[in-house]
């Protein structure tokens, strides 16, 4: 746990992934995590990691802000993500919660790929070049109460089924 996201910085110097979590029950809170590799690397990456909490961090200037791979029952809460290619990417993962985050000035807000039973709620996604939220080949996810503004696409669902998309606000997205 850091002293606060405006005080404690972990800088990856654009070399690779900054924080890799492969254990369960880890808390990452109160940091500014930045500068992973800009071609492939995350500020915070979880691989086969469960029951972790990423809360109240600033996450910036990375290829992926937070990346989950084959990970379940994690929570990404109340973070500010900016100037990443992908703010949050969930791949082959289930039962995760992404809530109360702000995602701005990136390529994409949230991308969900071949994943199920995740909840995306109460986030704000603004000024992202592509999708606010993209759901691809995924099922049984809930997307609710998000504010999505000034992105090229608001919410994209592709080859996905049984997802619930409700009570989201989309403003000034072009598609």
mmCIF file of N, CA and C in Angstrom, residues 24-135:
data_model
loop_
_atom_site.group_PDB
_atom_site.id
_atom_site.type_symbol
_atom_site.label_atom_id
_atom_site.label_comp_id
_atom_site.label_asym_id
_atom_site.label_seq_id
_atom_site.Cartn_x
_atom_site.Cartn_y
_atom_site.Cartn_z
ATOM 1 N N UNK A 24 -2.644 -14.694 -5.115
ATOM 2 C CA UNK A 24 -4.009 -14.352 -4.730
ATOM 3 C C UNK A 24 -3.986 -13.396 -3.535
ATOM 4 N N UNK A 25 -5.103 -12.660 -3.366
ATOM 5 C CA UNK A 25 -5.316 -11.810 -2.194
ATOM 6 C C UNK A 25 -4.294 -10.683 -2.050
ATOM 7 N N UNK A 26 -3.973 -10.038 -3.166
ATOM 8 C CA UNK A 26 -3.044 -8.907 -3.183
ATOM 9 C C UNK A 26 -3.843 -7.602 -3.274
ATOM 10 N N UNK A 27 -3.386 -6.575 -2.558
ATOM 11 C CA UNK A 27 -3.992 -5.246 -2.652
ATOM 12 C C UNK A 27 -2.953 -4.279 -3.205
ATOM 13 N N UNK A 28 -3.315 -3.571 -4.288
ATOM 14 C CA UNK A 28 -2.482 -2.497 -4.826
ATOM 15 C C UNK A 28 -3.306 -1.223 -4.679
ATOM 16 N N UNK A 29 -2.863 -0.334 -3.795
ATOM 17 C CA UNK A 29 -3.638 0.861 -3.476
ATOM 18 C C UNK A 29 -2.717 2.028 -3.166
ATOM 19 N N UNK A 30 -3.101 3.192 -3.647
ATOM 20 C CA UNK A 30 -2.389 4.403 -3.272
ATOM 21 C C UNK A 30 -1.116 4.667 -4.044
ATOM 22 N N UNK A 31 -1.046 4.222 -5.313
ATOM 23 C CA UNK A 31 0.141 4.423 -6.131
ATOM 24 C C UNK A 31 -0.192 5.186 -7.408
ATOM 25 N N UNK A 32 0.815 5.808 -7.981
ATOM 26 C CA UNK A 32 0.760 6.243 -9.371
ATOM 27 C C UNK A 32 1.674 5.281 -10.110
ATOM 28 N N UNK A 33 1.085 4.402 -10.930
ATOM 29 C CA UNK A 33 1.833 3.394 -11.680
ATOM 30 C C UNK A 33 1.850 3.856 -13.129
ATOM 31 N N UNK A 34 3.065 3.971 -13.705
ATOM 32 C CA UNK A 34 3.140 4.550 -15.044
ATOM 33 C C UNK A 34 4.323 3.998 -15.843
ATOM 34 N N UNK A 35 4.226 4.245 -17.151
ATOM 35 C CA UNK A 35 5.325 4.021 -18.086
ATOM 36 C C UNK A 35 5.738 2.562 -18.253
ATOM 37 N N UNK A 36 4.758 1.691 -18.549
ATOM 38 C CA UNK A 36 5.134 0.349 -19.006
ATOM 39 C C UNK A 36 5.649 0.492 -20.437
ATOM 40 N N UNK A 37 6.051 -0.603 -21.023
ATOM 41 C CA UNK A 37 6.428 -0.586 -22.432
ATOM 42 C C UNK A 37 5.233 -0.088 -23.235
ATOM 43 N N UNK A 38 5.469 0.694 -24.235
ATOM 44 C CA UNK A 38 4.368 1.224 -25.034
ATOM 45 C C UNK A 38 3.944 0.290 -26.160
ATOM 46 N N UNK A 39 4.637 -0.838 -26.336
ATOM 47 C CA UNK A 39 4.250 -1.774 -27.389
ATOM 48 C C UNK A 39 3.598 -3.033 -26.839
ATOM 49 N N UNK A 40 3.913 -3.459 -25.655
ATOM 50 C CA UNK A 40 3.247 -4.591 -25.024
ATOM 51 C C UNK A 40 3.709 -4.648 -23.581
ATOM 52 N N UNK A 41 2.859 -4.310 -22.709
ATOM 53 C CA UNK A 41 3.190 -4.314 -21.296
ATOM 54 C C UNK A 41 2.120 -3.539 -20.552
ATOM 55 N N UNK A 42 1.887 -3.917 -19.319
ATOM 56 C CA UNK A 42 0.842 -3.284 -18.525
ATOM 57 C C UNK A 42 1.443 -2.539 -17.344
ATOM 58 N N UNK A 43 0.727 -1.537 -16.901
ATOM 59 C CA UNK A 43 1.097 -0.912 -15.638
ATOM 60 C C UNK A 43 0.890 -1.948 -14.526
ATOM 61 N N UNK A 44 -0.278 -2.614 -14.535
ATOM 62 C CA UNK A 44 -0.580 -3.679 -13.569
ATOM 63 C C UNK A 44 -1.151 -4.859 -14.342
ATOM 64 N N UNK A 45 -0.511 -6.013 -14.216
ATOM 65 C CA UNK A 45 -0.944 -7.221 -14.917
ATOM 66 C C UNK A 45 -1.212 -8.331 -13.902
ATOM 67 N N UNK A 46 -2.351 -9.011 -14.069
ATOM 68 C CA UNK A 46 -2.677 -10.184 -13.260
ATOM 69 C C UNK A 46 -2.717 -11.409 -14.155
ATOM 70 N N UNK A 47 -1.927 -12.422 -13.822
ATOM 71 C CA UNK A 47 -1.928 -13.694 -14.536
ATOM 72 C C UNK A 47 -2.312 -14.809 -13.571
ATOM 73 N N UNK A 48 -3.443 -15.461 -13.867
ATOM 74 C CA UNK A 48 -3.921 -16.546 -13.015
ATOM 75 C C UNK A 48 -3.922 -16.123 -11.545
ATOM 76 N N UNK A 49 -4.412 -14.939 -11.306
ATOM 77 C CA UNK A 49 -4.447 -14.350 -9.965
ATOM 78 C C UNK A 49 -5.899 -14.075 -9.584
ATOM 79 N N UNK A 50 -6.253 -14.410 -8.367
ATOM 80 C CA UNK A 50 -7.641 -14.328 -7.936
ATOM 81 C C UNK A 50 -7.773 -13.555 -6.634
ATOM 82 N N UNK A 51 -8.951 -12.959 -6.463
ATOM 83 C CA UNK A 51 -9.307 -12.273 -5.219
ATOM 84 C C UNK A 51 -8.368 -11.116 -4.894
ATOM 85 N N UNK A 52 -7.993 -10.351 -5.917
ATOM 86 C CA UNK A 52 -7.112 -9.203 -5.728
ATOM 87 C C UNK A 52 -7.903 -7.908 -5.828
ATOM 88 N N UNK A 53 -7.336 -6.841 -5.251
ATOM 89 C CA UNK A 53 -7.984 -5.540 -5.237
ATOM 90 C C UNK A 53 -7.010 -4.481 -5.767
ATOM 91 N N UNK A 54 -7.429 -3.778 -6.811
ATOM 92 C CA UNK A 54 -6.687 -2.651 -7.367
ATOM 93 C C UNK A 54 -7.571 -1.434 -7.097
ATOM 94 N N UNK A 55 -7.165 -0.570 -6.163
ATOM 95 C CA UNK A 55 -8.066 0.493 -5.715
ATOM 96 C C UNK A 55 -7.311 1.801 -5.472
ATOM 97 N N UNK A 56 -7.935 2.892 -5.923
ATOM 98 C CA UNK A 56 -7.467 4.255 -5.678
ATOM 99 C C UNK A 56 -6.028 4.484 -6.124
ATOM 100 N N UNK A 57 -5.752 4.131 -7.381
ATOM 101 C CA UNK A 57 -4.449 4.381 -8.005
ATOM 102 C C UNK A 57 -4.621 5.314 -9.191
ATOM 103 N N UNK A 58 -3.554 6.007 -9.566
ATOM 104 C CA UNK A 58 -3.451 6.671 -10.861
ATOM 105 C C UNK A 58 -2.631 5.743 -11.737
ATOM 106 N N UNK A 59 -3.133 5.415 -12.905
ATOM 107 C CA UNK A 59 -2.464 4.466 -13.802
ATOM 108 C C UNK A 59 -2.376 5.138 -15.169
ATOM 109 N N UNK A 60 -1.134 5.360 -15.646
ATOM 110 C CA UNK A 60 -1.014 6.172 -16.854
ATOM 111 C C UNK A 60 0.172 5.786 -17.727
ATOM 112 N N UNK A 61 0.100 6.283 -18.954
ATOM 113 C CA UNK A 61 1.204 6.247 -19.905
ATOM 114 C C UNK A 61 1.759 4.844 -20.120
ATOM 115 N N UNK A 62 0.854 3.888 -20.327
ATOM 116 C CA UNK A 62 1.235 2.490 -20.518
ATOM 117 C C UNK A 62 0.464 1.902 -21.690
ATOM 118 N N UNK A 63 0.941 0.771 -22.197
ATOM 119 C CA UNK A 63 0.207 0.082 -23.256
ATOM 120 C C UNK A 63 -1.149 -0.369 -22.704
ATOM 121 N N UNK A 64 -1.133 -1.106 -21.607
ATOM 122 C CA UNK A 64 -2.363 -1.503 -20.910
ATOM 123 C C UNK A 64 -2.290 -0.951 -19.491
ATOM 124 N N UNK A 65 -3.355 -0.322 -19.055
ATOM 125 C CA UNK A 65 -3.392 0.161 -17.683
ATOM 126 C C UNK A 65 -3.443 -1.009 -16.717
ATOM 127 N N UNK A 66 -4.560 -1.741 -16.746
ATOM 128 C CA UNK A 66 -4.726 -2.955 -15.942
ATOM 129 C C UNK A 66 -5.098 -4.078 -16.898
ATOM 130 N N UNK A 67 -4.376 -5.195 -16.844
ATOM 131 C CA UNK A 67 -4.625 -6.332 -17.721
ATOM 132 C C UNK A 67 -4.844 -7.581 -16.875
ATOM 133 N N UNK A 68 -5.970 -8.258 -17.083
ATOM 134 C CA UNK A 68 -6.276 -9.511 -16.397
ATOM 135 C C UNK A 68 -6.240 -10.645 -17.408
ATOM 136 N N UNK A 69 -5.503 -11.690 -17.096
ATOM 137 C CA UNK A 69 -5.437 -12.876 -17.941
ATOM 138 C C UNK A 69 -5.704 -14.103 -17.083
ATOM 139 N N UNK A 70 -6.742 -14.849 -17.427
ATOM 140 C CA UNK A 70 -7.108 -16.066 -16.689
ATOM 141 C C UNK A 70 -7.181 -15.803 -15.189
ATOM 142 N N UNK A 71 -7.842 -14.728 -14.831
ATOM 143 C CA UNK A 71 -7.943 -14.307 -13.436
ATOM 144 C C UNK A 71 -9.410 -14.098 -13.060
ATOM 145 N N UNK A 72 -9.751 -14.406 -11.816
ATOM 146 C CA UNK A 72 -11.148 -14.342 -11.384
ATOM 147 C C UNK A 72 -11.295 -13.680 -10.022
ATOM 148 N N UNK A 73 -12.493 -13.139 -9.818
ATOM 149 C CA UNK A 73 -12.884 -12.577 -8.524
ATOM 150 C C UNK A 73 -11.988 -11.431 -8.079
ATOM 151 N N UNK A 74 -11.592 -10.594 -9.026
ATOM 152 C CA UNK A 74 -10.788 -9.419 -8.718
ATOM 153 C C UNK A 74 -11.656 -8.174 -8.801
ATOM 154 N N UNK A 75 -11.233 -7.102 -8.116
ATOM 155 C CA UNK A 75 -11.953 -5.833 -8.165
ATOM 156 C C UNK A 75 -10.995 -4.717 -8.554
ATOM 157 N N UNK A 76 -11.411 -3.924 -9.535
ATOM 158 C CA UNK A 76 -10.675 -2.751 -9.984
ATOM 159 C C UNK A 76 -11.583 -1.569 -9.687
ATOM 160 N N UNK A 77 -11.265 -0.825 -8.631
ATOM 161 C CA UNK A 77 -12.188 0.160 -8.090
ATOM 162 C C UNK A 77 -11.540 1.533 -7.892
ATOM 163 N N UNK A 78 -12.263 2.562 -8.286
ATOM 164 C CA UNK A 78 -11.903 3.945 -7.955
ATOM 165 C C UNK A 78 -10.496 4.345 -8.374
ATOM 166 N N UNK A 79 -10.090 3.915 -9.563
ATOM 167 C CA UNK A 79 -8.805 4.295 -10.128
ATOM 168 C C UNK A 79 -9.011 5.366 -11.192
ATOM 169 N N UNK A 80 -7.959 6.131 -11.451
ATOM 170 C CA UNK A 80 -7.941 7.062 -12.566
ATOM 171 C C UNK A 80 -6.936 6.533 -13.573
ATOM 172 N N UNK A 81 -7.404 6.239 -14.793
ATOM 173 C CA UNK A 81 -6.552 5.694 -15.848
ATOM 174 C C UNK A 81 -6.537 6.677 -17.006
ATOM 175 N N UNK A 82 -5.339 7.083 -17.434
ATOM 176 C CA UNK A 82 -5.247 8.076 -18.499
ATOM 177 C C UNK A 82 -4.015 7.836 -19.357
ATOM 178 N N UNK A 83 -4.160 8.178 -20.635
ATOM 179 C CA UNK A 83 -3.051 8.129 -21.591
ATOM 180 C C UNK A 83 -2.443 6.737 -21.742
ATOM 181 N N UNK A 84 -3.294 5.722 -21.712
ATOM 182 C CA UNK A 84 -2.883 4.344 -21.987
ATOM 183 C C UNK A 84 -3.423 3.963 -23.365
ATOM 184 N N UNK A 85 -2.895 2.902 -23.965
ATOM 185 C CA UNK A 85 -3.567 2.399 -25.156
ATOM 186 C C UNK A 85 -4.904 1.790 -24.725
ATOM 187 N N UNK A 86 -4.867 0.875 -23.783
ATOM 188 C CA UNK A 86 -6.069 0.221 -23.258
ATOM 189 C C UNK A 86 -6.099 0.447 -21.750
ATOM 190 N N UNK A 87 -7.152 1.053 -21.250
ATOM 191 C CA UNK A 87 -7.218 1.330 -19.804
ATOM 192 C C UNK A 87 -7.357 0.046 -19.002
ATOM 193 N N UNK A 88 -8.393 -0.754 -19.298
ATOM 194 C CA UNK A 88 -8.599 -2.036 -18.620
ATOM 195 C C UNK A 88 -8.875 -3.077 -19.691
ATOM 196 N N UNK A 89 -8.125 -4.169 -19.665
ATOM 197 C CA UNK A 89 -8.359 -5.269 -20.590
ATOM 198 C C UNK A 89 -8.534 -6.550 -19.779
ATOM 199 N N UNK A 90 -9.644 -7.243 -20.048
ATOM 200 C CA UNK A 90 -9.969 -8.487 -19.348
ATOM 201 C C UNK A 90 -9.982 -9.602 -20.389
ATOM 202 N N UNK A 91 -9.133 -10.603 -20.213
ATOM 203 C CA UNK A 91 -9.011 -11.682 -21.187
ATOM 204 C C UNK A 91 -9.108 -13.039 -20.501
ATOM 205 N N UNK A 92 -10.009 -13.888 -20.982
ATOM 206 C CA UNK A 92 -10.187 -15.244 -20.442
ATOM 207 C C UNK A 92 -10.316 -15.223 -18.928
ATOM 208 N N UNK A 93 -11.122 -14.309 -18.433
ATOM 209 C CA UNK A 93 -11.270 -14.112 -16.991
ATOM 210 C C UNK A 93 -12.751 -13.994 -16.638
ATOM 211 N N UNK A 94 -13.086 -14.305 -15.395
ATOM 212 C CA UNK A 94 -14.494 -14.278 -15.003
ATOM 213 C C UNK A 94 -14.685 -13.739 -13.586
ATOM 214 N N UNK A 95 -15.900 -13.276 -13.351
ATOM 215 C CA UNK A 95 -16.334 -12.835 -12.026
ATOM 216 C C UNK A 95 -15.490 -11.694 -11.469
ATOM 217 N N UNK A 96 -15.121 -10.756 -12.328
ATOM 218 C CA UNK A 96 -14.381 -9.574 -11.895
ATOM 219 C C UNK A 96 -15.305 -8.364 -11.888
ATOM 220 N N UNK A 97 -14.964 -7.359 -11.081
ATOM 221 C CA UNK A 97 -15.737 -6.126 -10.996
ATOM 222 C C UNK A 97 -14.834 -4.955 -11.365
ATOM 223 N N UNK A 98 -15.313 -4.127 -12.293
ATOM 224 C CA UNK A 98 -14.626 -2.889 -12.673
ATOM 225 C C UNK A 98 -15.632 -1.777 -12.389
ATOM 226 N N UNK A 99 -15.369 -0.975 -11.358
ATOM 227 C CA UNK A 99 -16.381 -0.016 -10.932
ATOM 228 C C UNK A 99 -15.761 1.276 -10.406
ATOM 229 N N UNK A 100 -16.469 2.371 -10.674
ATOM 230 C CA UNK A 100 -16.115 3.697 -10.153
ATOM 231 C C UNK A 100 -14.744 4.187 -10.601
ATOM 232 N N UNK A 101 -14.330 3.811 -11.804
ATOM 233 C CA UNK A 101 -13.065 4.272 -12.366
ATOM 234 C C UNK A 101 -13.317 5.380 -13.376
ATOM 235 N N UNK A 102 -12.292 6.197 -13.610
ATOM 236 C CA UNK A 102 -12.316 7.207 -14.656
ATOM 237 C C UNK A 102 -11.249 6.840 -15.671
ATOM 238 N N UNK A 103 -11.628 6.780 -16.958
ATOM 239 C CA UNK A 103 -10.716 6.374 -18.036
ATOM 240 C C UNK A 103 -10.757 7.410 -19.137
ATOM 241 N N UNK A 104 -9.625 8.078 -19.364
ATOM 242 C CA UNK A 104 -9.617 9.182 -20.318
ATOM 243 C C UNK A 104 -8.383 9.176 -21.211
ATOM 244 N N UNK A 105 -8.549 9.836 -22.356
ATOM 245 C CA UNK A 105 -7.443 10.114 -23.284
ATOM 246 C C UNK A 105 -6.623 8.879 -23.630
ATOM 247 N N UNK A 106 -7.299 7.789 -23.920
ATOM 248 C CA UNK A 106 -6.641 6.528 -24.255
ATOM 249 C C UNK A 106 -7.199 6.013 -25.575
ATOM 250 N N UNK A 107 -6.696 4.888 -26.035
ATOM 251 C CA UNK A 107 -7.239 4.271 -27.239
ATOM 252 C C UNK A 107 -8.599 3.640 -26.941
ATOM 253 N N UNK A 108 -8.696 2.909 -25.824
ATOM 254 C CA UNK A 108 -9.943 2.226 -25.459
ATOM 255 C C UNK A 108 -10.116 2.245 -23.951
ATOM 256 N N UNK A 109 -11.351 2.393 -23.505
ATOM 257 C CA UNK A 109 -11.642 2.370 -22.075
ATOM 258 C C UNK A 109 -11.515 0.957 -21.520
ATOM 259 N N UNK A 110 -12.512 0.112 -21.783
ATOM 260 C CA UNK A 110 -12.516 -1.260 -21.266
ATOM 261 C C UNK A 110 -12.714 -2.226 -22.423
ATOM 262 N N UNK A 111 -11.865 -3.258 -22.500
ATOM 263 C CA UNK A 111 -12.020 -4.323 -23.476
ATOM 264 C C UNK A 111 -12.176 -5.649 -22.755
ATOM 265 N N UNK A 112 -13.225 -6.391 -23.094
ATOM 266 C CA UNK A 112 -13.483 -7.704 -22.490
ATOM 267 C C UNK A 112 -13.434 -8.734 -23.614
ATOM 268 N N UNK A 113 -12.543 -9.708 -23.477
ATOM 269 C CA UNK A 113 -12.316 -10.710 -24.529
ATOM 270 C C UNK A 113 -12.449 -12.118 -23.963
ATOM 271 N N UNK A 114 -13.251 -12.955 -24.601
ATOM 272 C CA UNK A 114 -13.482 -14.347 -24.189
ATOM 273 C C UNK A 114 -13.564 -14.486 -22.675
ATOM 274 N N UNK A 115 -14.447 -13.700 -22.088
ATOM 275 C CA UNK A 115 -14.611 -13.663 -20.638
ATOM 276 C C UNK A 115 -16.092 -13.673 -20.288
ATOM 277 N N UNK A 116 -16.398 -14.062 -19.053
ATOM 278 C CA UNK A 116 -17.804 -14.144 -18.666
ATOM 279 C C UNK A 116 -18.011 -13.710 -17.219
ATOM 280 N N UNK A 117 -19.249 -13.321 -16.948
ATOM 281 C CA UNK A 117 -19.714 -13.013 -15.601
ATOM 282 C C UNK A 117 -18.934 -11.889 -14.924
ATOM 283 N N UNK A 118 -18.540 -10.891 -15.707
ATOM 284 C CA UNK A 118 -17.883 -9.710 -15.154
ATOM 285 C C UNK A 118 -18.902 -8.585 -15.030
ATOM 286 N N UNK A 119 -18.658 -7.672 -14.109
ATOM 287 C CA UNK A 119 -19.530 -6.518 -13.921
ATOM 288 C C UNK A 119 -18.720 -5.253 -14.175
ATOM 289 N N UNK A 120 -19.242 -4.397 -15.060
ATOM 290 C CA UNK A 120 -18.639 -3.105 -15.370
ATOM 291 C C UNK A 120 -19.690 -2.060 -15.020
ATOM 292 N N UNK A 121 -19.457 -1.286 -13.965
ATOM 293 C CA UNK A 121 -20.493 -0.358 -13.519
ATOM 294 C C UNK A 121 -19.912 0.946 -12.978
ATOM 295 N N UNK A 122 -20.688 1.994 -13.165
ATOM 296 C CA UNK A 122 -20.394 3.306 -12.575
ATOM 297 C C UNK A 122 -19.024 3.862 -12.946
ATOM 298 N N UNK A 123 -18.562 3.563 -14.143
ATOM 299 C CA UNK A 123 -17.308 4.117 -14.644
ATOM 300 C C UNK A 123 -17.600 5.303 -15.554
ATOM 301 N N UNK A 124 -16.598 6.155 -15.726
ATOM 302 C CA UNK A 124 -16.687 7.263 -16.671
ATOM 303 C C UNK A 124 -15.569 7.099 -17.688
ATOM 304 N N UNK A 125 -15.945 7.045 -18.975
ATOM 305 C CA UNK A 125 -14.981 6.896 -20.061
ATOM 306 C C UNK A 125 -15.147 8.065 -21.020
ATOM 307 N N UNK A 126 -14.121 8.915 -21.116
ATOM 308 C CA UNK A 126 -14.215 10.086 -21.976
ATOM 309 C C UNK A 126 -12.955 10.259 -22.811
ATOM 310 N N UNK A 127 -13.154 10.815 -23.991
ATOM 311 C CA UNK A 127 -12.055 11.183 -24.890
ATOM 312 C C UNK A 127 -11.139 10.009 -25.239
ATOM 313 N N UNK A 128 -11.714 8.827 -25.458
ATOM 314 C CA UNK A 128 -10.927 7.683 -25.913
ATOM 315 C C UNK A 128 -11.097 7.556 -27.428
ATOM 316 N N UNK A 129 -10.034 7.197 -28.119
ATOM 317 C CA UNK A 129 -10.034 7.196 -29.584
ATOM 318 C C UNK A 129 -11.006 6.171 -30.160
ATOM 319 N N UNK A 130 -11.086 4.975 -29.574
ATOM 320 C CA UNK A 130 -11.971 3.931 -30.097
ATOM 321 C C UNK A 130 -13.167 3.722 -29.171
ATOM 322 N N UNK A 131 -13.284 2.536 -28.600
ATOM 323 C CA UNK A 131 -14.452 2.172 -27.802
ATOM 324 C C UNK A 131 -14.378 2.739 -26.390
ATOM 325 N N UNK A 132 -15.547 3.107 -25.894
ATOM 326 C CA UNK A 132 -15.658 3.313 -24.455
ATOM 327 C C UNK A 132 -15.575 1.948 -23.785
ATOM 328 N N UNK A 133 -16.440 1.024 -24.247
ATOM 329 C CA UNK A 133 -16.447 -0.362 -23.761
ATOM 330 C C UNK A 133 -16.596 -1.285 -24.964
ATOM 331 N N UNK A 134 -15.729 -2.286 -25.070
ATOM 332 C CA UNK A 134 -15.828 -3.284 -26.125
ATOM 333 C C UNK A 134 -15.922 -4.673 -25.519
ATOM 334 N N UNK A 135 -16.905 -5.447 -25.969
ATOM 335 C CA UNK A 135 -17.106 -6.816 -25.466
ATOM 336 C C UNK A 135 -17.047 -7.747 -26.670
#
